[in-house]
XYZ file of C-alpha atoms in Angstrom:
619
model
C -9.023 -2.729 32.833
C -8.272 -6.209 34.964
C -10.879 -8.466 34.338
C -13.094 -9.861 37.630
C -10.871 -12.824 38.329
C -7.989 -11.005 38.362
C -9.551 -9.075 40.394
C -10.639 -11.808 43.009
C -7.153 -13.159 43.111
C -5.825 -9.915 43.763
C -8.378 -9.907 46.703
C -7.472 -13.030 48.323
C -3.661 -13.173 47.584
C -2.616 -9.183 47.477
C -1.464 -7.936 44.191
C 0.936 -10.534 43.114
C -0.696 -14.222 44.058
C 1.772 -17.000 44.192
C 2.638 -18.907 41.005
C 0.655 -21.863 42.467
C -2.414 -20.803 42.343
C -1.797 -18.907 39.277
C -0.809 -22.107 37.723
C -3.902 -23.720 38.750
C -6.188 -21.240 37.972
C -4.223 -21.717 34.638
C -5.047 -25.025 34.037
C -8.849 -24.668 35.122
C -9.169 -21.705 32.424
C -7.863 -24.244 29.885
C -10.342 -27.017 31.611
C -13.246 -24.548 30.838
C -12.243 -24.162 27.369
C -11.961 -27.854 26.464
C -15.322 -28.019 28.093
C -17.478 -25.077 26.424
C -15.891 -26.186 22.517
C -15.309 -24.149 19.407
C -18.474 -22.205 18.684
C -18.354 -18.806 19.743
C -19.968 -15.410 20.128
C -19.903 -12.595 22.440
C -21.145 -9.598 24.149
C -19.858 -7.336 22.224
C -21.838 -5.644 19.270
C -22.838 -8.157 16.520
C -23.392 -7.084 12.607
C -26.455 -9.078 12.598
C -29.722 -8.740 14.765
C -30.437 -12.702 14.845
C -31.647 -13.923 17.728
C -29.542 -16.508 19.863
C -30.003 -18.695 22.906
C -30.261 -17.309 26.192
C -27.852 -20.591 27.442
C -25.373 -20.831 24.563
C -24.935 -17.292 24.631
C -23.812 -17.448 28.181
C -21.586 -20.347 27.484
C -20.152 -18.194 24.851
C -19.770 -15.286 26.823
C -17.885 -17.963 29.529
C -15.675 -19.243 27.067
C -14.392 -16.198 25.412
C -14.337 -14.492 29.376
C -11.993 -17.395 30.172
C -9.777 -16.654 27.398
C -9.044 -13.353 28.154
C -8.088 -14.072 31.575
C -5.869 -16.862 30.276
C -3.772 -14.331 28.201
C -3.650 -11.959 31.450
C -2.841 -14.837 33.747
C 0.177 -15.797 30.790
C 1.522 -12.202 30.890
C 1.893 -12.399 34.732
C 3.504 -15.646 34.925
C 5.922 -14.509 32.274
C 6.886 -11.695 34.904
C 5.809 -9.198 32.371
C 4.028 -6.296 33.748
C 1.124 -4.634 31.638
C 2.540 -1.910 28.980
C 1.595 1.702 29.276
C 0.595 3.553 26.489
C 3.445 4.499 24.242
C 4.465 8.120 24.513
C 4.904 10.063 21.206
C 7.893 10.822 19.319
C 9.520 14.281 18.600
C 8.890 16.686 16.334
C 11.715 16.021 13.586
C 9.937 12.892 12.943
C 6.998 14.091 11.882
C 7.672 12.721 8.495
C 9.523 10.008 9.494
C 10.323 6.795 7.143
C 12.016 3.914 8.486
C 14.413 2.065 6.223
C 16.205 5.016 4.487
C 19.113 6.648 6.773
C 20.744 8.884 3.980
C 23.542 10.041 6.595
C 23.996 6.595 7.538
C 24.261 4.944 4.207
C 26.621 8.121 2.832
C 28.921 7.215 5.991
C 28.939 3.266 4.951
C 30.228 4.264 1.583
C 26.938 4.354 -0.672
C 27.103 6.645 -3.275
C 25.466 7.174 -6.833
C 21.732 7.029 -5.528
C 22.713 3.788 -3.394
C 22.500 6.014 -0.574
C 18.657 6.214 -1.045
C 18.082 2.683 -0.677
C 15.684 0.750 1.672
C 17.973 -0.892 4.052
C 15.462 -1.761 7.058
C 17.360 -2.542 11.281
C 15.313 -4.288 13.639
C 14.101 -1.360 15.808
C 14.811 -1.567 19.753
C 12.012 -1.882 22.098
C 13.203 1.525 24.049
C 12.906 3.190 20.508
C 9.040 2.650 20.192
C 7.059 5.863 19.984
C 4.307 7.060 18.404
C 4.465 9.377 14.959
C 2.737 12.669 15.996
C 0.824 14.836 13.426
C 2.297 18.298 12.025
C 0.897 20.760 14.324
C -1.283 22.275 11.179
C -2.209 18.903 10.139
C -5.951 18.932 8.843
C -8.069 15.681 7.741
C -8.156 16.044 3.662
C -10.655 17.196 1.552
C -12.994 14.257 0.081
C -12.439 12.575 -3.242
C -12.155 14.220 -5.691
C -11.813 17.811 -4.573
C -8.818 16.702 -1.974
C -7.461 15.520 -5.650
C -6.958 19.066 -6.765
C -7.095 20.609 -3.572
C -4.434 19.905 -0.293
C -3.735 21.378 2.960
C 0.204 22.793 2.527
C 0.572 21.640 6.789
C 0.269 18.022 5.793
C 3.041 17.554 4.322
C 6.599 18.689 4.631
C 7.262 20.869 1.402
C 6.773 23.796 2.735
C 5.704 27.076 0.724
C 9.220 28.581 -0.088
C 10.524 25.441 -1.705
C 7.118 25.502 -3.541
C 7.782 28.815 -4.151
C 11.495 28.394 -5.092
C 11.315 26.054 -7.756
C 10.666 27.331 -10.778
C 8.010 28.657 -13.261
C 6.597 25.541 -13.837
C 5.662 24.415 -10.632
C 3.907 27.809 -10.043
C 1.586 27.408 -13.216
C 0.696 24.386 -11.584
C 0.099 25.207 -8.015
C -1.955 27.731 -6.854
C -0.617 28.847 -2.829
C -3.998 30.398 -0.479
C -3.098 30.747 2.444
C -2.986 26.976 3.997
C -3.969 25.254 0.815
C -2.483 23.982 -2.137
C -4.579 23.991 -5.130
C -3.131 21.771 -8.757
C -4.818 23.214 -11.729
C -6.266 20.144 -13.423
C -5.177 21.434 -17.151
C -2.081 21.765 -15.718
C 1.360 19.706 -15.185
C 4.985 18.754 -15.173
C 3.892 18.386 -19.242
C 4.424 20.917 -21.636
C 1.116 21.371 -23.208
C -1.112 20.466 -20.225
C -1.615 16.966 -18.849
C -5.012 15.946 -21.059
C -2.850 17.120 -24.080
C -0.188 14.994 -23.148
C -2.209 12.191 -22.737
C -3.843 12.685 -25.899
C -0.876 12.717 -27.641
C 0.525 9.534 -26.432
C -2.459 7.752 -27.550
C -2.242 9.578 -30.769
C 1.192 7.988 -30.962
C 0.039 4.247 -30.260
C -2.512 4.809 -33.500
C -6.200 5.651 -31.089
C -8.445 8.371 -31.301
C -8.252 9.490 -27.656
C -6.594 8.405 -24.210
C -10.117 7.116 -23.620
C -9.338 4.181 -25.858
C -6.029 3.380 -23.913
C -7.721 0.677 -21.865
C -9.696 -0.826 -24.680
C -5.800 -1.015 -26.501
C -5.105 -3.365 -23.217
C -3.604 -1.052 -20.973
C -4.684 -0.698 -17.354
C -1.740 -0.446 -14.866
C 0.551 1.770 -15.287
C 3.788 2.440 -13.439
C 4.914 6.002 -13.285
C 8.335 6.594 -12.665
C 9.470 10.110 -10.396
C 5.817 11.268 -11.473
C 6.130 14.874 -9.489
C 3.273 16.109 -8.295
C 1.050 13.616 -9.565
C -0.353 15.480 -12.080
C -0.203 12.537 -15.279
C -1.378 9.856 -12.733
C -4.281 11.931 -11.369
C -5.758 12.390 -15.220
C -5.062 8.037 -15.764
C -6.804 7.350 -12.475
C -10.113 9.325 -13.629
C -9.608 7.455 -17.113
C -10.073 4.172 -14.841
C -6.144 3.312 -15.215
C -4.949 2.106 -12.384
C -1.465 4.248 -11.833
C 1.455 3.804 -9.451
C 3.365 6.569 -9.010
C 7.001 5.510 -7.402
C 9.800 7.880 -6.686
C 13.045 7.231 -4.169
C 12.634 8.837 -0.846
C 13.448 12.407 -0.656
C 15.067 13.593 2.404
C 13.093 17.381 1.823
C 10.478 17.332 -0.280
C 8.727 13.887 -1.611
C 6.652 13.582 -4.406
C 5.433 10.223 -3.036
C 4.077 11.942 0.088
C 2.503 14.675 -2.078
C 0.882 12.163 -4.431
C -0.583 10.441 -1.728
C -1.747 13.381 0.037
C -4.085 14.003 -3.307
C -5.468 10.366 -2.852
C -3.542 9.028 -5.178
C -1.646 5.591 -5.575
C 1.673 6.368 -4.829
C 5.005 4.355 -3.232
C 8.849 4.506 -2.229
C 10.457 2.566 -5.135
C 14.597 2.756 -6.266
C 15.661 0.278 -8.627
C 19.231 1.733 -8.502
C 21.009 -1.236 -7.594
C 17.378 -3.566 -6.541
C 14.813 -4.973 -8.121
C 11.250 -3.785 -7.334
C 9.128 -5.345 -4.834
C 6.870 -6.461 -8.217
C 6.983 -9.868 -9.778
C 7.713 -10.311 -13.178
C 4.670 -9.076 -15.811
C 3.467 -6.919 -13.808
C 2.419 -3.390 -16.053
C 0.892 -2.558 -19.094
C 2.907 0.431 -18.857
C 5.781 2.131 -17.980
C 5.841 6.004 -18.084
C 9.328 8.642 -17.328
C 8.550 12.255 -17.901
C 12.147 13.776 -16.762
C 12.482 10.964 -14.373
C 16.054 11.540 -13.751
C 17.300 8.089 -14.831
C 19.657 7.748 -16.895
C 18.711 4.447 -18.793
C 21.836 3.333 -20.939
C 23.609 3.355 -17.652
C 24.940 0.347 -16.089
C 24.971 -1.495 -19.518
C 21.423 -0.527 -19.455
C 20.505 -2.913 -16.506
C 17.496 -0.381 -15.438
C 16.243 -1.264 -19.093
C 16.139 -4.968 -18.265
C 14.906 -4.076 -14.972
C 11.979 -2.108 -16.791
C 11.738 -5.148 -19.597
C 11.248 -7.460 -16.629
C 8.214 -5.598 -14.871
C 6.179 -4.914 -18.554
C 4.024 -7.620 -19.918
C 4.142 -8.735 -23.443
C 2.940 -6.114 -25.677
C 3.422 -3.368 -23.077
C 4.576 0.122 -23.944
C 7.685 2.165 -22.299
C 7.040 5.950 -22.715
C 9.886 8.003 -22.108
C 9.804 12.138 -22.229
C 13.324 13.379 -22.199
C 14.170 16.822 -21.061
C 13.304 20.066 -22.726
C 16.559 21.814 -22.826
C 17.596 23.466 -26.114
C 21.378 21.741 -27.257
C 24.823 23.680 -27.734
C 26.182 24.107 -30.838
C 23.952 21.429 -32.423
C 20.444 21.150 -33.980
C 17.777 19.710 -31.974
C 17.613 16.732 -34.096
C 21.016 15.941 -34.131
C 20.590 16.453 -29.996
C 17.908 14.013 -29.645
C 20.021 11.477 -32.484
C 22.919 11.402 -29.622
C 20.652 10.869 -26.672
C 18.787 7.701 -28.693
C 21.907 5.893 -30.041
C 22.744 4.229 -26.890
C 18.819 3.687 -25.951
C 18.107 2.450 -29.409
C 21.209 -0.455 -28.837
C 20.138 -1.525 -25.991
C 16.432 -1.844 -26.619
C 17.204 -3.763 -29.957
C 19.467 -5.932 -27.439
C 15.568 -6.475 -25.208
C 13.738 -7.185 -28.361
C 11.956 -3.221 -28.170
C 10.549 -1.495 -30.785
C 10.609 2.445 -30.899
C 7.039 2.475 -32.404
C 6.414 6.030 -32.405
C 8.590 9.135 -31.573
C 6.877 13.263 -31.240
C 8.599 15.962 -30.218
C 10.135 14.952 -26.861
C 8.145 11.919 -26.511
C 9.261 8.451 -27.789
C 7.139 5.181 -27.349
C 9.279 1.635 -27.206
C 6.885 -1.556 -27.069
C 7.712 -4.654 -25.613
C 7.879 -7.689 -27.923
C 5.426 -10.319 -27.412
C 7.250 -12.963 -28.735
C 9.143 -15.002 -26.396
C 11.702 -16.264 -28.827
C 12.947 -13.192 -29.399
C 15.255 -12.945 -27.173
C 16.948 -16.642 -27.945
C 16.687 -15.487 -31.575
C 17.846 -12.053 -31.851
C 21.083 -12.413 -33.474
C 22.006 -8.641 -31.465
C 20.992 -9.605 -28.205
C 23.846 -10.478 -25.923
C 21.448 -10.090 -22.642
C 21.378 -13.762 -21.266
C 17.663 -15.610 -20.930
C 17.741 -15.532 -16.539
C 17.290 -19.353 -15.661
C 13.960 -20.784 -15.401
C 11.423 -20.327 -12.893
C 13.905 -17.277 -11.095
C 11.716 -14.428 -9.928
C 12.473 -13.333 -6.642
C 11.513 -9.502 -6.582
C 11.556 -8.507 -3.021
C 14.811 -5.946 -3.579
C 17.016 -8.468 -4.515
C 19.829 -7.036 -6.491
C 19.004 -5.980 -10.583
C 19.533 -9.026 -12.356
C 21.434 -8.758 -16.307
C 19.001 -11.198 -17.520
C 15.732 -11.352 -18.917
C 13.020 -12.902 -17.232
C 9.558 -14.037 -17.724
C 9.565 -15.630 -21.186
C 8.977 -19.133 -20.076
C 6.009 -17.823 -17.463
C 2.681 -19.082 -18.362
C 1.359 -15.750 -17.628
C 3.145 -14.569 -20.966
C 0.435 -13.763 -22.636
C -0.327 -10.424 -25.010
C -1.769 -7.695 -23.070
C -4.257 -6.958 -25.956
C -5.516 -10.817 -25.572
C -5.853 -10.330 -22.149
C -9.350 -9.835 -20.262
C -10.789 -6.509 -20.052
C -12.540 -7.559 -16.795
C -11.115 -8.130 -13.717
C -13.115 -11.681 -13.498
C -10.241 -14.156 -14.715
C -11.363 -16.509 -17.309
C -10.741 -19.955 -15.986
C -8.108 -20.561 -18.715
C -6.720 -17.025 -16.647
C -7.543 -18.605 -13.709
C -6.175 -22.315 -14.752
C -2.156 -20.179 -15.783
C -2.464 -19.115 -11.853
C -3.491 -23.186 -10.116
C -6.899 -21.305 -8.926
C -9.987 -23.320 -9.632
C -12.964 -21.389 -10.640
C -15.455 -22.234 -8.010
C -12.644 -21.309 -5.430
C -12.093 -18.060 -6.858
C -16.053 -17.370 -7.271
C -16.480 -18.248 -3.433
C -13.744 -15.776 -2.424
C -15.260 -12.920 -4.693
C -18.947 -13.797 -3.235
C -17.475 -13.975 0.538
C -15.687 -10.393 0.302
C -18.941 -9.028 -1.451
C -20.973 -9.813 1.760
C -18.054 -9.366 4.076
C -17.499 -5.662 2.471
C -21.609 -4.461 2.935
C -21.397 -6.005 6.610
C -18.253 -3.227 6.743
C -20.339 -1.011 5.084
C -23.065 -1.133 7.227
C -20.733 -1.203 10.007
C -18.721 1.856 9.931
C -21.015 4.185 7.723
C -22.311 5.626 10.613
C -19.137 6.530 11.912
C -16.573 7.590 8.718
C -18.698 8.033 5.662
C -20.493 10.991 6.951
C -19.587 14.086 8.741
C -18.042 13.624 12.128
C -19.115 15.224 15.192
C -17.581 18.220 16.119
C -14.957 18.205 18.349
C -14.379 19.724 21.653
C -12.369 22.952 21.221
C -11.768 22.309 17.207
C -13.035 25.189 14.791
C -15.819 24.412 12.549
C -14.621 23.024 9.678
C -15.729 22.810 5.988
C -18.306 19.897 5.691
C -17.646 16.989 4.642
C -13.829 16.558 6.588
C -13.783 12.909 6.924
C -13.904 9.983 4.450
C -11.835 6.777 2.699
C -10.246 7.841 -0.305
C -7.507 4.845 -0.448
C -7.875 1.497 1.638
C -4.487 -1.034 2.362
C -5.439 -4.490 1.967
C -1.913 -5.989 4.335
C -3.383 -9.356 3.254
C -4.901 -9.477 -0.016
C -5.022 -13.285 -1.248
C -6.704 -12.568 -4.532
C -7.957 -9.342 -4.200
C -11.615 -9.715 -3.476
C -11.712 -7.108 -1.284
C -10.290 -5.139 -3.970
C -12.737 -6.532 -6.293
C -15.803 -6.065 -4.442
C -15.202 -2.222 -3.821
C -15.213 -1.969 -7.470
C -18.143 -3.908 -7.750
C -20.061 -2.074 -5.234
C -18.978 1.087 -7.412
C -16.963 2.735 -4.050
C -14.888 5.233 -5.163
C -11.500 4.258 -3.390
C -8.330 2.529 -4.784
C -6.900 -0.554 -3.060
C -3.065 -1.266 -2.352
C -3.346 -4.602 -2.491
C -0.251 -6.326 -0.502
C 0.934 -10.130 -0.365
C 3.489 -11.099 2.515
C 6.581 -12.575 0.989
C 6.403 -15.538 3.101
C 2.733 -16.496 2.152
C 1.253 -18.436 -0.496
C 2.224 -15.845 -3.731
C -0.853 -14.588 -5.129
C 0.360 -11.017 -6.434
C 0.665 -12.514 -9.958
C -3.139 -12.889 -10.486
C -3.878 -9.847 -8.331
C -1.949 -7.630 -11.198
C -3.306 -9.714 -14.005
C -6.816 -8.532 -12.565
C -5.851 -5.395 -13.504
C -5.398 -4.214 -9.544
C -2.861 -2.781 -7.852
C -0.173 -4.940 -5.391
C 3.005 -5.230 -4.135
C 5.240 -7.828 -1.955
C 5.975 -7.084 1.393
C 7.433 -8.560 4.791
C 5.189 -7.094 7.665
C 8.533 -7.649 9.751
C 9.660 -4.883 8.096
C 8.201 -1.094 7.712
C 6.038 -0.004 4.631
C 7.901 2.084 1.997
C 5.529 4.969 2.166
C 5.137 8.671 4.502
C 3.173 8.655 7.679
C -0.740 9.270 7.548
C -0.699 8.067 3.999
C -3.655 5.519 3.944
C -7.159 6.101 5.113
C -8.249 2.604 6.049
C -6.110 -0.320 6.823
C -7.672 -4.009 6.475
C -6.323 -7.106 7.346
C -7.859 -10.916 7.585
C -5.689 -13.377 8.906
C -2.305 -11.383 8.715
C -1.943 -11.519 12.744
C -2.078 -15.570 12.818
C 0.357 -15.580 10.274
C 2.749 -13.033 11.972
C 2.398 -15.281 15.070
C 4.961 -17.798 13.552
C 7.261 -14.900 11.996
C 10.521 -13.772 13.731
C 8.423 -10.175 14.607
C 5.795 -9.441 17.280
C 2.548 -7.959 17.029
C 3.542 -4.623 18.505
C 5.863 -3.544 15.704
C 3.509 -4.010 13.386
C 0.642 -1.887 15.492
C 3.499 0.661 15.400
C 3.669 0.581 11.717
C 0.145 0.763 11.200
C -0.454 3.891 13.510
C 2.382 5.973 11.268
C 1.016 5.096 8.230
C -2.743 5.085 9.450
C -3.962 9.284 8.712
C -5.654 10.495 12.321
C -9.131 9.752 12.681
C -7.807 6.488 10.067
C -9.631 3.272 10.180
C -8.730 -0.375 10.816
C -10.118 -3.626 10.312
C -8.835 -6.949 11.796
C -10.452 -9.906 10.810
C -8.952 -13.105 12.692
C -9.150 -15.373 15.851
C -10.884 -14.631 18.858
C -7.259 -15.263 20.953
C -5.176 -13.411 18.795
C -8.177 -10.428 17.999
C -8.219 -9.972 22.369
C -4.476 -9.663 22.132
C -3.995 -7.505 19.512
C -6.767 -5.172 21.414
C -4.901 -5.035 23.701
C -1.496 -3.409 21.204
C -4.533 -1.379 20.023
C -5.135 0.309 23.560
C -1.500 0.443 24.091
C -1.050 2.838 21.112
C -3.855 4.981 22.392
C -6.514 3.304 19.783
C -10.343 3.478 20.234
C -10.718 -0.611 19.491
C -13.755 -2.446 19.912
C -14.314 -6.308 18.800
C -17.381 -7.448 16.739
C -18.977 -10.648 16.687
C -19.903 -12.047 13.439
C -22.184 -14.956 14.589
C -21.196 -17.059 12.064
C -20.580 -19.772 14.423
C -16.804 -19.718 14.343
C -14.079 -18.163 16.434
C -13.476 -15.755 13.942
C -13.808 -11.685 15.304
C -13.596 -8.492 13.687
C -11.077 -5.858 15.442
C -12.967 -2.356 14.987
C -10.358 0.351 15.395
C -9.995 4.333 14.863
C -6.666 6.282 15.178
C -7.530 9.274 17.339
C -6.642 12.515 16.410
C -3.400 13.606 18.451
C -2.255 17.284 18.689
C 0.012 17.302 21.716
């Protein structure tokens, strides 16, 4: 919609008035904003009910006008004509990832699982669409039962390869007509999930799995974790758990994991590090992973060694199947003898070892690895730890970090101490103010958008009635997390959703304390698509990322792109930033067929809330 001086000049001088006038109505917008100063509010809907001046209301309401009709009367003179909604894309890309061109990479020359690296092009402007929705797609169940319980049309394994792969899979899956249903006893594990569990705390000397974060662990990387099966049993123990598999061309256990709610991520370390600094995990789980680990002069077991924290545990389950023509101890001798080198070379200990199952821990004594008369891995040079996929590294990192510290000395709360705090150059009253700030800015959201996505939805024209309740926020993305206080004050509020908690690579690099709280994070360049499946994440929030993508080499509209394929239908976002950029990126919202409204916090600033909802498109 033109606004009404647009509309008067339109009036006067036809459609297109001459630059002239344009460029003094130009200058007298920018005249009335000198005049009417920095406070601001609006008439839009407000959080609060306070009361405020008739006359500074109005001057508000002036000010804010004549900003929006200074970034239409910019767009003209730049000879740009308003954008049309983007049209959507075609069917095969339903399930489309950007980044990983298999065909592409096998025709470069990439081979030996190189060919499933993220390798990201700057996408032409003709290329833009708009993901569309399987046509079966259904909103998922709500936490937990959409953790046991899927709809088979959201994702793209369909029921024969279900079907087709094995016994296992179907004691664990349970096909009814459009549903998928995972038997909680049930896994990838031989025994059952809770008995696997149980046994691996059995093997680090506790009475139960219960105990595991009491023993100091409470992240936990899971490598090619399947269906999701170990992670789903952590995450209701209160471990935080990252599944990560490489993309999968047919069939993705990422998309599947995620699907159940569950924290889950594209991640290949073939030939890159991951996009995690240095001391980043507790632990760091393979069940029949597919890795082979004393490859490469075991450079995936220095990879590993980099991302645990002092004290942390690598479990590894290797596969089930019986030898030839030797005994099955003899079998399981050969497979350790070149693990057992090169973890002596990393300053491991094999700690326990049952059945299938073997537990290594990470030392936590730096000087081991200057020490250890077998270790012929090199000490990396200080203060390196770049992790955005650079290329694996055959050095050892981390031992000179202040942050080396024994994860059974750590904190059991996710409230540094300020010696924590001090290792990270955050002072404690700084870090109290952000956690009180996100407290009251996450009950204004609350209060907000209850109405609208925390309860059953209106029906909607021409839909069947579905099963109450259809539509809720299992998993928020946090694209701009600074310390995590959003993170932290969902877990304070006792919300039952899990936070991916991500840090641009070009801001200030807070991930380290973020993990050391005991959250979940990752680095990431919002030039650049998210490693994860469309319609993954249920509610997208971001303060201040759109000012700081302002100065990047990217525009807003890519990442509006981004967000709509990995935004579910009938998906939430949340912009927090200035009133300039929050009426510009309204208007990328309405361009990618968005239902956006801005909110005025009366706070006396310039700072907005974007209000958005992904609409549910079937054509």
């Amino acid at each position: 919609m033109r606004s009404p001086l647009l509309n008067k000049l339109s009036v006067i001088f036809g459609p297109r008035p001459p630059v002239s006038w344009l460029l003094l109505c130009f200058v007298s917008v920018l005249a009335l904003i000198a005049v009417f100063g920095s406070s601001s509010s609006n008439s839009f809907d407000s959080v609060t009910s306070t009361p405020v001046p008739e006359i500074f209301t109005n001057y508000r309401r002036l000010k804010e006008q004549a900003a929006v009709d200074y970034f239409e009367l910019r767009t003209i003179l730049s000879g740009s004509s308003r954008q049309r909604e983007l049209g959507l894309c075609c069917k095969e890309r339903e399930n489309y990832v950007p980044c990983y061109n298999v065909t592409a990479n096998l025709i470069s020359g990439f081979k030996d699982g190189e060919e499933f690296d993220r390798r990201c092009e700057v996408p032409r402007q003709g290329s833009w669409c708009l993901v569309r929705p399987p046509k079966d797609y259904k909103i998922p169940l709500r936490w937990p039962a959409g953790r046991d319980v899927i709809w088979s049309g959201n994702i793209k394994i369909t029921k024969d390869q279900f079907l087709s792969s094995g016994g296992v899979t179907k004691r664990i899956m349970l096909l009814e007509e459009n549903q998928i249903a995972f038997h909680p006893e049930d896994g990838l594990i031989f025994d059952g999930v809770k008995d696997y569990s149980r046994q691996i705390a059995e093997m680090l000397g506790l009475g139960s799995d219960s105990e595991l974060f009491q023993a100091g662990v409470r992240t936990v990387l899971d490598i090619g974790c399947g269906f999701g099966s170990f992670g789903a049993h952590l995450v209701s123990l209160k471990l935080m758990t990252l599944c990560i598999a490489a993309y999968e061309a047919t069939g993705s256990q990422v998309q599947l994991a995620l699907e159940r709610g569950l924290p889950a991520m594209i991640g290949n370390f073939i030939s890159r590090q991951l996009p995690y600094p240095s001391l980043s995990f507790d632990m760091v789980h393979c069940a029949q992973c597919g890795i082979v680990w004393d490859k490469k002069e075991g450079i995936f077991l220095i990879e590993i060694d980099r991302l645990l924290k002092p004290g942390g545990y690598f479990v590894l389950t290797s596969p089930t199947s019986k030898p030839q023509g030797s005994s099955t101890s003899m079998k399981k001798r050969n497979m350790l003898t070149p693990l057992e080198q090169y973890t002596e070379k990393i300053c491991w200990s094999l700690i326990a070892q049952q059945d299938d199952t073997f537990i290594w821990q990470k030392t936590a004594d730096a000087h081991c690895y200057s020490s250890n008369k077998k270790n012929d891995v090199p000490l990396c040079k200080e203060g390196y730890d770049a992790p955005y996929y650079q290329a694996l590294v055959p050095c050892i990192t981390g031992t000179s970090s202040k942050r080396w510290i024994p994860i059974q000395n750590r904190s059991s709360s996710s409230d540094l101490s300020s010696a924590e705090l001090e290792v990270h150059g955050v002072s404690p009253e700084d870090f109290f103010e952000d956690l009180q700030v996100w407290k009251l800015a996450l009950k204004n959201y609350w209060s907000l958008l209850t109405p609208l996505i925390f309860s059953d939805h209106p029906k909607r024209p021409g839909d069947e009635d579905p099963l109450p309740p259809f539509n809720m926020v299992r998993n928020v993305m946090d694209m701009n997390a600074h310390y995590g206080g959003l993170n932290a004050a969902f877990l304070e509020e006792r919300k039952s959703v899990w936070v991916m908690n991500v840090v641009p690579v070009r801001a200030h690099n807070t991930l380290p304390l973020i993990l050391d709280r005991g959250f979940l994070g990752v680095l990431h360049d919002w030039c650049e698509p998210f490693p994860t499946y469309p319609r993954t994440y249920d509610l997208l929030h971001a303060n201040g990322l759109l000012s700081h993508l302002t100065s990047e080499r990217c525009g807003l509209m890519e990442l509006f792109i981004e967000m709509d394929r990995i935004l579910r239908p009938e998906g939430w976002a949340v912009l927090s930033d200035k009133l300039g950029v929050i009426e510009l990126a309204r208007a990328h919202a309405t361009q990618i067929r968005w239902d956006a409204r801005v909110i005025d916090l009366q706070n006396g600033s310039d700072e907005r809330l974007l209000v958005c909802q992904r609409p549910f498109v079937k054509k």
